[in-house]
mmCIF file of C-alpha atoms in Angstrom:
data_model
loop_
_atom_site.group_PDB
_atom_site.id
_atom_site.type_symbol
_atom_site.label_atom_id
_atom_site.label_comp_id
_atom_site.label_asym_id
_atom_site.label_seq_id
_atom_site.Cartn_x
_atom_site.Cartn_y
_atom_site.Cartn_z
ATOM 1 C CA ASP A 272 40.862 19.093 73.594
ATOM 2 C CA TYR A 273 43.345 21.966 73.937
ATOM 3 C CA MET A 274 46.510 20.207 72.957
ATOM 4 C CA GLU A 275 49.414 22.342 71.823
ATOM 5 C CA ASP A 276 48.703 23.286 68.192
ATOM 6 C CA TYR A 277 52.254 22.755 66.926
ATOM 7 C CA GLU A 278 52.701 19.490 68.837
ATOM 8 C CA VAL A 279 49.695 17.854 67.189
ATOM 9 C CA LYS A 280 49.877 19.229 63.651
ATOM 10 C CA VAL A 281 53.608 18.757 62.996
ATOM 11 C CA PRO A 282 53.874 15.045 63.965
ATOM 12 C CA PHE A 283 50.563 14.276 62.230
ATOM 13 C CA GLN A 284 51.590 15.922 58.954
ATOM 14 C CA SER A 285 55.202 14.707 59.145
ATOM 15 C CA LEU A 286 54.176 11.075 59.557
ATOM 16 C CA GLN A 287 51.723 11.418 56.687
ATOM 17 C CA ALA A 288 54.489 12.918 54.506
ATOM 18 C CA LEU A 289 56.585 9.817 55.227
ATOM 19 C CA GLY A 290 53.744 7.618 53.942
ATOM 20 C CA CYS A 291 52.485 6.421 57.324
ATOM 21 C CA HIS A 292 48.817 5.802 58.001
ATOM 22 C CA VAL A 293 47.984 8.243 60.795
ATOM 23 C CA ASP A 294 44.793 8.556 62.823
ATOM 24 C CA ALA A 295 43.866 11.274 65.286
ATOM 25 C CA VAL A 296 41.415 10.337 68.034
ATOM 26 C CA CYS A 297 40.029 11.873 71.211
ATOM 27 C CA PRO A 298 38.021 10.204 73.993
ATOM 28 C CA SER A 299 34.261 10.833 73.698
ATOM 29 C CA LYS A 300 34.576 12.089 70.108
ATOM 30 C CA LYS A 301 34.157 10.518 66.697
ATOM 31 C CA ALA A 302 35.737 10.811 63.261
ATOM 32 C CA GLY A 303 34.965 14.182 61.713
ATOM 33 C CA ASP A 304 34.679 15.991 65.050
ATOM 34 C CA THR A 305 37.265 18.625 65.844
ATOM 35 C CA CYS A 306 39.383 19.422 68.869
ATOM 36 C CA PRO A 307 40.392 22.982 69.643
ATOM 37 C CA THR A 308 44.108 23.543 70.027
ATOM 38 C CA ALA A 309 46.064 26.179 71.932
ATOM 39 C CA VAL A 310 49.225 28.151 71.264
ATOM 40 C CA HIS A 311 51.305 28.931 74.337
ATOM 41 C CA ASP A 312 53.550 31.943 73.950
ATOM 42 C CA PHE A 313 56.137 33.046 76.493
ATOM 43 C CA GLU A 314 55.799 36.687 77.408
ATOM 44 C CA GLY A 315 58.485 37.886 79.748
ATOM 45 C CA ASP A 316 60.810 35.668 81.750
ATOM 46 C CA GLN A 317 58.508 33.258 83.592
ATOM 47 C CA THR A 318 55.023 33.800 82.216
ATOM 48 C CA TYR A 319 53.170 32.553 79.183
ATOM 49 C CA SER A 320 49.804 33.232 77.616
ATOM 50 C CA GLU A 321 47.410 30.803 75.967
ATOM 51 C CA LYS A 322 45.936 31.798 72.636
ATOM 52 C CA PRO A 323 43.467 29.926 70.425
ATOM 53 C CA GLY A 324 45.004 27.640 67.829
ATOM 54 C CA HIS A 325 43.212 25.759 65.065
ATOM 55 C CA ASN A 326 40.378 23.251 65.173
ATOM 56 C CA PHE A 327 42.115 19.920 64.531
ATOM 57 C CA ALA A 328 39.967 17.369 62.679
ATOM 58 C CA LEU A 329 39.804 13.829 64.039
ATOM 59 C CA THR A 330 40.180 10.994 61.544
ATOM 60 C CA ALA A 331 38.873 8.050 63.577
ATOM 61 C CA THR A 332 36.495 7.300 66.425
ATOM 62 C CA PHE A 333 38.269 6.629 69.723
ATOM 63 C CA ASP A 334 36.091 3.654 70.725
ATOM 64 C CA ASP A 335 36.563 1.974 67.310
ATOM 65 C CA VAL A 336 40.374 2.091 67.256
ATOM 66 C CA ASP A 337 42.257 -1.166 67.878
ATOM 67 C CA ALA A 338 45.652 -0.310 69.379
ATOM 68 C CA SER A 339 47.198 -3.520 67.988
ATOM 69 C CA GLY A 340 46.884 -2.054 64.488
ATOM 70 C CA TYR A 341 49.339 0.757 65.219
ATOM 71 C CA ASP A 342 53.098 0.971 65.666
ATOM 72 C CA ALA A 343 53.272 4.180 67.709
ATOM 73 C CA LEU A 344 51.336 6.580 69.895
ATOM 74 C CA VAL A 345 51.907 10.336 69.977
ATOM 75 C CA ILE A 346 50.386 12.360 72.810
ATOM 76 C CA PRO A 347 50.864 16.058 72.126
ATOM 77 C CA GLY A 348 51.601 18.513 74.920
ATOM 78 C CA GLY A 349 49.225 21.111 76.248
ATOM 79 C CA ARG A 350 46.211 20.435 78.421
ATOM 80 C CA SER A 351 45.420 17.067 76.835
ATOM 81 C CA PRO A 352 48.079 15.021 78.728
ATOM 82 C CA GLU A 353 46.783 16.442 82.001
ATOM 83 C CA TYR A 354 43.228 15.404 81.132
ATOM 84 C CA LEU A 355 44.327 11.960 79.952
ATOM 85 C CA SER A 356 46.358 11.271 83.093
ATOM 86 C CA LEU A 357 43.407 12.152 85.284
#
């Protein structure tokens, strides 16, 4: 949840446009669920704000995915990498 909107949608749609099979998953969620995204906007020199993005639809269930069936992994920026590393 709360990945950077642009960093999840652009790679997902770009890979699809190239003809790749792409799945989006999230721990503890299943296909058809959505994840909220965030848009971070710099305001001033050193500060940014977080605004709501879109609800990004998941295409597969995390526990059912077999990593050996994929060629790449994309982890978008935002809060999600912090959560995943913890």
